[in-house]
mmCIF file of C-alpha atoms in Angstrom:
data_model
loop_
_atom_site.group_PDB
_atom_site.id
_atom_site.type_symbol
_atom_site.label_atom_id
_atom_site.label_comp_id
_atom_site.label_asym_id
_atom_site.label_seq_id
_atom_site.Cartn_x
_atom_site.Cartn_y
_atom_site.Cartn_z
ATOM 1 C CA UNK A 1 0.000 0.000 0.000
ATOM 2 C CA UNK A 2 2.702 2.276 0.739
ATOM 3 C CA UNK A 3 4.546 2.183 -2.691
ATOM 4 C CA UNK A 4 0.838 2.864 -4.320
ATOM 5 C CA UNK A 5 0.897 6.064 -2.687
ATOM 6 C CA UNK A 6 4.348 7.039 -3.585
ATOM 7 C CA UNK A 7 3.170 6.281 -7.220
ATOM 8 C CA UNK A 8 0.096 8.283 -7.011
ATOM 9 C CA UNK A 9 2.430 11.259 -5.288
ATOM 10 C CA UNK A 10 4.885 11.436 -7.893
ATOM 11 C CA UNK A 11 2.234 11.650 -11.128
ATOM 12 C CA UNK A 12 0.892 14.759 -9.169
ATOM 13 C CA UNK A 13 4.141 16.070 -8.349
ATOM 14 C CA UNK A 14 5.424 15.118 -12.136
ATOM 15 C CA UNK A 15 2.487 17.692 -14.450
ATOM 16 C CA UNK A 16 3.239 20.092 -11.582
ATOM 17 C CA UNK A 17 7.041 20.159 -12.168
ATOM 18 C CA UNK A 18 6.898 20.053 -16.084
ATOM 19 C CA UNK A 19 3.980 23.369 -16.011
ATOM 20 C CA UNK A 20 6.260 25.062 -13.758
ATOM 21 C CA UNK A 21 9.336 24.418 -15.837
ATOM 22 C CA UNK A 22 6.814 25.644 -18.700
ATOM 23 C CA UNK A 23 5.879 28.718 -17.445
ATOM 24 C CA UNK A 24 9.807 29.860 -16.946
ATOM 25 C CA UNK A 25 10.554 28.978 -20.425
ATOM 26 C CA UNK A 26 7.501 31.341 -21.414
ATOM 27 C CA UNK A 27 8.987 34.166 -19.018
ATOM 28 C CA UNK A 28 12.243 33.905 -20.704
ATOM 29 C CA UNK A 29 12.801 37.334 -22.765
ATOM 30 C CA UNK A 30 13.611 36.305 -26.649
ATOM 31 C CA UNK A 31 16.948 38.120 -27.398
ATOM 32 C CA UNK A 32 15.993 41.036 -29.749
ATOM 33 C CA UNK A 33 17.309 40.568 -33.612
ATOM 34 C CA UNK A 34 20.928 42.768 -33.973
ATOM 35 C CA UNK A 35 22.163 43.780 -37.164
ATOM 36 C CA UNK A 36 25.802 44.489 -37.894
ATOM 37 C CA UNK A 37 26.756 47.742 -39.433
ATOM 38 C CA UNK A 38 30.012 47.544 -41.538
ATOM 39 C CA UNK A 39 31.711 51.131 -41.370
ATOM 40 C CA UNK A 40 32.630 52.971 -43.991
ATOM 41 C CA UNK A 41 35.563 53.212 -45.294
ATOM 42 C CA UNK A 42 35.233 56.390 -47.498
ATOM 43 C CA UNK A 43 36.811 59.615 -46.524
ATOM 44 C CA UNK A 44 35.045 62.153 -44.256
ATOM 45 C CA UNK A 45 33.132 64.675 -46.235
ATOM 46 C CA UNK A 46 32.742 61.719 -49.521
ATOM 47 C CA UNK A 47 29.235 60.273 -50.399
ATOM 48 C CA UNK A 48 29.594 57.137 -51.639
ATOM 49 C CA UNK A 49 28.407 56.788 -55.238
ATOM 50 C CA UNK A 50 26.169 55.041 -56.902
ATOM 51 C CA UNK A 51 28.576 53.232 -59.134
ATOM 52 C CA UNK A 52 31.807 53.680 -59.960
ATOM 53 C CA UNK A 53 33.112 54.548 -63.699
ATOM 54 C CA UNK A 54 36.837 53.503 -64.740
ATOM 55 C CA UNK A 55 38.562 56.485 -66.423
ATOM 56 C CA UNK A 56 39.242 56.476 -69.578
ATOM 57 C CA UNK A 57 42.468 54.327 -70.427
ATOM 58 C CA UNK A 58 45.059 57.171 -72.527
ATOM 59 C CA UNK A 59 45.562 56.390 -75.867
ATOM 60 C CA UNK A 60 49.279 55.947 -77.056
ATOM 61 C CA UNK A 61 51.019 58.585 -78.702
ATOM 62 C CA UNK A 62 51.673 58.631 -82.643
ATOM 63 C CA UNK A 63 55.637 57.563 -83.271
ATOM 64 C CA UNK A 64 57.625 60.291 -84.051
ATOM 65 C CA UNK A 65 59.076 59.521 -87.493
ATOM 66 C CA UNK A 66 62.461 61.937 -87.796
ATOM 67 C CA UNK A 67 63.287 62.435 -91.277
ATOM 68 C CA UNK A 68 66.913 62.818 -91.901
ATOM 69 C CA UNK A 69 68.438 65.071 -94.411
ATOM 70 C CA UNK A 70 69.420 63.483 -97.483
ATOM 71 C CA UNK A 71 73.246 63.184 -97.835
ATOM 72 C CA UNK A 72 74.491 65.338 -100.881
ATOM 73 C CA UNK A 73 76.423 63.402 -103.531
ATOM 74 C CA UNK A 74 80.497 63.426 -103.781
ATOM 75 C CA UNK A 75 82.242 64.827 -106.090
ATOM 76 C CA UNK A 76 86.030 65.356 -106.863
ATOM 77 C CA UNK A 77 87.478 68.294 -108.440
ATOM 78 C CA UNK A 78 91.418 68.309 -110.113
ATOM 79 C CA UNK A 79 92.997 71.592 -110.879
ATOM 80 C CA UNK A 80 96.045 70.581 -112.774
ATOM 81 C CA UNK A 81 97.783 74.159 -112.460
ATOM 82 C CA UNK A 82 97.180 74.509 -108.067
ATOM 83 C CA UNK A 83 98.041 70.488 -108.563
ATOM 84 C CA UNK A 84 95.400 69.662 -105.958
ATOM 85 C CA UNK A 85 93.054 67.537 -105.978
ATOM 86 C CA UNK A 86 89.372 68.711 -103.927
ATOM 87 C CA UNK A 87 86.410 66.327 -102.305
ATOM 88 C CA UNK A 88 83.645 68.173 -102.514
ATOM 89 C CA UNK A 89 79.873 66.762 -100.611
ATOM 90 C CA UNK A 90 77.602 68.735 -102.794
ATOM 91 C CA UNK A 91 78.688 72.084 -102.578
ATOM 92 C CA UNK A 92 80.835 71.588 -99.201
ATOM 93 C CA UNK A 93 84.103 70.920 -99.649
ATOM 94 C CA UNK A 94 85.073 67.818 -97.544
ATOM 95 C CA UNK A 95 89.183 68.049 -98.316
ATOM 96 C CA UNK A 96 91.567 68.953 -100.261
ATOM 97 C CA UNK A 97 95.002 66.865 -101.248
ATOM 98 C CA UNK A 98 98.125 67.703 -103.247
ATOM 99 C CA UNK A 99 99.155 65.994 -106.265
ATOM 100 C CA UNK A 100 101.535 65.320 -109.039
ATOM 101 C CA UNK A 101 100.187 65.516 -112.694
ATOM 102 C CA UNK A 102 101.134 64.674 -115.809
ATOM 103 C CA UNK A 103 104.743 65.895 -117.238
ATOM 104 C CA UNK A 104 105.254 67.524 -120.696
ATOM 105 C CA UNK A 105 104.081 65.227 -123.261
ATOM 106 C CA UNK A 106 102.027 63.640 -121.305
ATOM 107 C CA UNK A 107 99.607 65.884 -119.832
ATOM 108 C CA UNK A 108 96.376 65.204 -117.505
ATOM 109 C CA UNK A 109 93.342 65.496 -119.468
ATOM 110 C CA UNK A 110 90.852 67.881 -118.767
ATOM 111 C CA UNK A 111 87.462 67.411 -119.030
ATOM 112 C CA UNK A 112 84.382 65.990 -116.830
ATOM 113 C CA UNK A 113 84.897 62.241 -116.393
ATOM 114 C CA UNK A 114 83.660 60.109 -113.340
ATOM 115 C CA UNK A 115 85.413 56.970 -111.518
ATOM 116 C CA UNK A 116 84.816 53.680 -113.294
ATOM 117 C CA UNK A 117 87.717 51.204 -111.094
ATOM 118 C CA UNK A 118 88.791 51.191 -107.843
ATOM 119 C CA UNK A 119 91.315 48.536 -107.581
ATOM 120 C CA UNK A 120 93.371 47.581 -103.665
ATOM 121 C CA UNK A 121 96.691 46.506 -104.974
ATOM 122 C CA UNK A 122 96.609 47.247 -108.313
ATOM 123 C CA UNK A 123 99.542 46.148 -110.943
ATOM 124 C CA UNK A 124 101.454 48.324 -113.036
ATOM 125 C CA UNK A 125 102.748 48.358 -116.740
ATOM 126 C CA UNK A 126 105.663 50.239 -117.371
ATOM 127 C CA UNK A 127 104.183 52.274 -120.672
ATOM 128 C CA UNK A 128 107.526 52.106 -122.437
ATOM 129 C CA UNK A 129 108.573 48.583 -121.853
ATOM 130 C CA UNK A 130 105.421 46.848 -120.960
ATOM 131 C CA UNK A 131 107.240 45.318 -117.656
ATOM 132 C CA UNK A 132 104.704 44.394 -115.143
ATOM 133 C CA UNK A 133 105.151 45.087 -111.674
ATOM 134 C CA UNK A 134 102.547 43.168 -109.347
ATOM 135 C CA UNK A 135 100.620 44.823 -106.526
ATOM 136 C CA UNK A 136 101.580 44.669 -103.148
ATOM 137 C CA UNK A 137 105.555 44.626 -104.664
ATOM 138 C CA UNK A 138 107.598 47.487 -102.604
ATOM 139 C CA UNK A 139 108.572 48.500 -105.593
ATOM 140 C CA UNK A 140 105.172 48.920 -107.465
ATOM 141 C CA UNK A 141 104.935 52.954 -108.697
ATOM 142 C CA UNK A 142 100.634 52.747 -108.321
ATOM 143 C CA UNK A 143 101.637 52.132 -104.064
ATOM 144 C CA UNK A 144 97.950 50.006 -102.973
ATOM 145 C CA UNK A 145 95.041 52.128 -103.796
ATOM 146 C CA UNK A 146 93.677 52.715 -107.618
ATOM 147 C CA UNK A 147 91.072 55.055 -108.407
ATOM 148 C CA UNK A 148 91.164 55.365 -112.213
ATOM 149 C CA UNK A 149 88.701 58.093 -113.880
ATOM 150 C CA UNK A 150 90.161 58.016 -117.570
ATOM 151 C CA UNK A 151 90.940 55.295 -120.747
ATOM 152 C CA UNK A 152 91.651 55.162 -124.274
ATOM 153 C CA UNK A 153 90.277 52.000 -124.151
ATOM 154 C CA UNK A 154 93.936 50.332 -123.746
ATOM 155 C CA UNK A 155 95.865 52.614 -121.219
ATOM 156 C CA UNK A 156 94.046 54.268 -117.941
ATOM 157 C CA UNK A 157 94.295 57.519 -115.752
ATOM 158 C CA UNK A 158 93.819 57.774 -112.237
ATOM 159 C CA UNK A 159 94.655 58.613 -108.853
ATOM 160 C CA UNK A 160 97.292 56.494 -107.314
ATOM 161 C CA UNK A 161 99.846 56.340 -104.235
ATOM 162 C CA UNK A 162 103.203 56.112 -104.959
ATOM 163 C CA UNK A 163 107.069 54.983 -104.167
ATOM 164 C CA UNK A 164 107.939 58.263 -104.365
ATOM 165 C CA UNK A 165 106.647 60.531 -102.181
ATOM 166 C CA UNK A 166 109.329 63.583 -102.496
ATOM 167 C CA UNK A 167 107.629 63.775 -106.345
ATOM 168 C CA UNK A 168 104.107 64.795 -105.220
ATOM 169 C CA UNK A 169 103.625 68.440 -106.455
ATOM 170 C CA UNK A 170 105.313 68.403 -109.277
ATOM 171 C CA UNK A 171 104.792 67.443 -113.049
ATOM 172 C CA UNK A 172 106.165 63.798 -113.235
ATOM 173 C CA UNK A 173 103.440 61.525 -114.143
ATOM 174 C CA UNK A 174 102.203 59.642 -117.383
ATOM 175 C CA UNK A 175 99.097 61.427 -116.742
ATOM 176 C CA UNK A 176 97.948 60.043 -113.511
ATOM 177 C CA UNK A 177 97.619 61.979 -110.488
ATOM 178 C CA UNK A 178 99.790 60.685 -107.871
ATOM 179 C CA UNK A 179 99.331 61.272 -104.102
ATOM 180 C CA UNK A 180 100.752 60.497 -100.625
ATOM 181 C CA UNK A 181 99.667 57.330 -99.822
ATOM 182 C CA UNK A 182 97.790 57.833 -96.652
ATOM 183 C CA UNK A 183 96.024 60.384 -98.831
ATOM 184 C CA UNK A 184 94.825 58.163 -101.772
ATOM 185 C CA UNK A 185 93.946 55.515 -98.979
ATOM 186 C CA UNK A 186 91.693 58.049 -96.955
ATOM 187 C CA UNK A 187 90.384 58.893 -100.775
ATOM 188 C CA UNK A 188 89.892 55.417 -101.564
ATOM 189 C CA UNK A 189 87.621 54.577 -98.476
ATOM 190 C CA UNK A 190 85.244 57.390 -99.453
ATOM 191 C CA UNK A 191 84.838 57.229 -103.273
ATOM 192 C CA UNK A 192 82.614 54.595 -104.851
ATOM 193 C CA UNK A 193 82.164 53.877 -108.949
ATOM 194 C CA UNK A 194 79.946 56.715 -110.804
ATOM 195 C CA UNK A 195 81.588 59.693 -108.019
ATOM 196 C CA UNK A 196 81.920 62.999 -110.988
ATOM 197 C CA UNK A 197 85.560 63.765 -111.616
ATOM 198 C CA UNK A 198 85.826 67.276 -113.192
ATOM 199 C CA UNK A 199 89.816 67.818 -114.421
ATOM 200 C CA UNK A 200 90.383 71.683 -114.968
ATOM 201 C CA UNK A 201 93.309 73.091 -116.620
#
């Protein structure tokens, strides 16, 4: 009998308990909803803007094209009397050499001619015996550097070093024009086939 009554005891006590435990969960205050702000990050005094608009990407600049001048043609003037020979780029003269022309008998022609060979180490023909002397040799009369302007269609005319130095200025050539040869080598490395070559008296 006594454990009946403990039974009957605790299903009272039990739907007491549970409305209590009820009634505390109802009293219980639902947290209110927060919201989290993120700050901005734009600069005091700044709205922010609706939308935001790339500039304009700079278009590249239009090559420069530098036109150069056009290099005035060479030219070589003789005067057989001064015995000088001039470079001339267009109307500027470049440099002038000294010479030795053609002796009596066998003058320098005049006229306007223009440079058809340009030989390194040419060989020479003596024109009274026909001896040939090959280039390169020491003793070679044409030195290394050939720039011949003139032919009868068998002998030629031109500028030449020479073996000889002490004769340059003076009229003791077949007709060629003889120079120093550190002359007719700075000559040579300028000149090309077709330069004008005007021979005054």
């Amino acid at each position: 009998m006594r454990s009946l009554s403990w039974s009957v005891h605790s299903l009272f006590v039990g739907p007491i308990l549970l409305a209590g435990l009820a009634a505390q969960a109802q009293s219980v205050p639902t947290p209110a909803a927060t919201t989290t702000t993120t700050p901005s990050v734009l600069a005091p005094g700044l709205l922010a803007p609706d939308f935001i608009i790339d500039p304009p990407v700079p278009q590249p600049a239009a090559p420069q094209v530098e036109t150069l001048p056009v290099e005035q043609p060479l030219r070589l003037e003789v005067e057989v009397s001064k015995r000088r020979v001039s470079l001339y780029r267009g109307s500027s003269l470049v440099k002038r050499y000294p010479i030795a022309v053609g002796r009596p008998g066998w003058e320098t022609p005049t006229g306007t001619f223009q440079v058809a060979q340009i030989v390194h180490n040419p060989d020479w023909m003596n024109p009274m015996t026909g001896a040939v002397i090959r280039g390169g040799d020491p003793a070679n009369p044409l030195g290394r550097h050939w720039i011949g302007f003139w032919t009868d269609g068998t002998n030629w005319i031109g500028f030449h070093g020479t073996n000889r130095p002490e004769s340059v200025g003076l009229p003791v050539s077949h007709g060629c024009l003889r120079m120093h040869n550190r002359d007719v080598a700075e000559l040579f490395a300028q000149v090309q086939i077709g330069v004008p070559v005007t021979v005054r008296p």
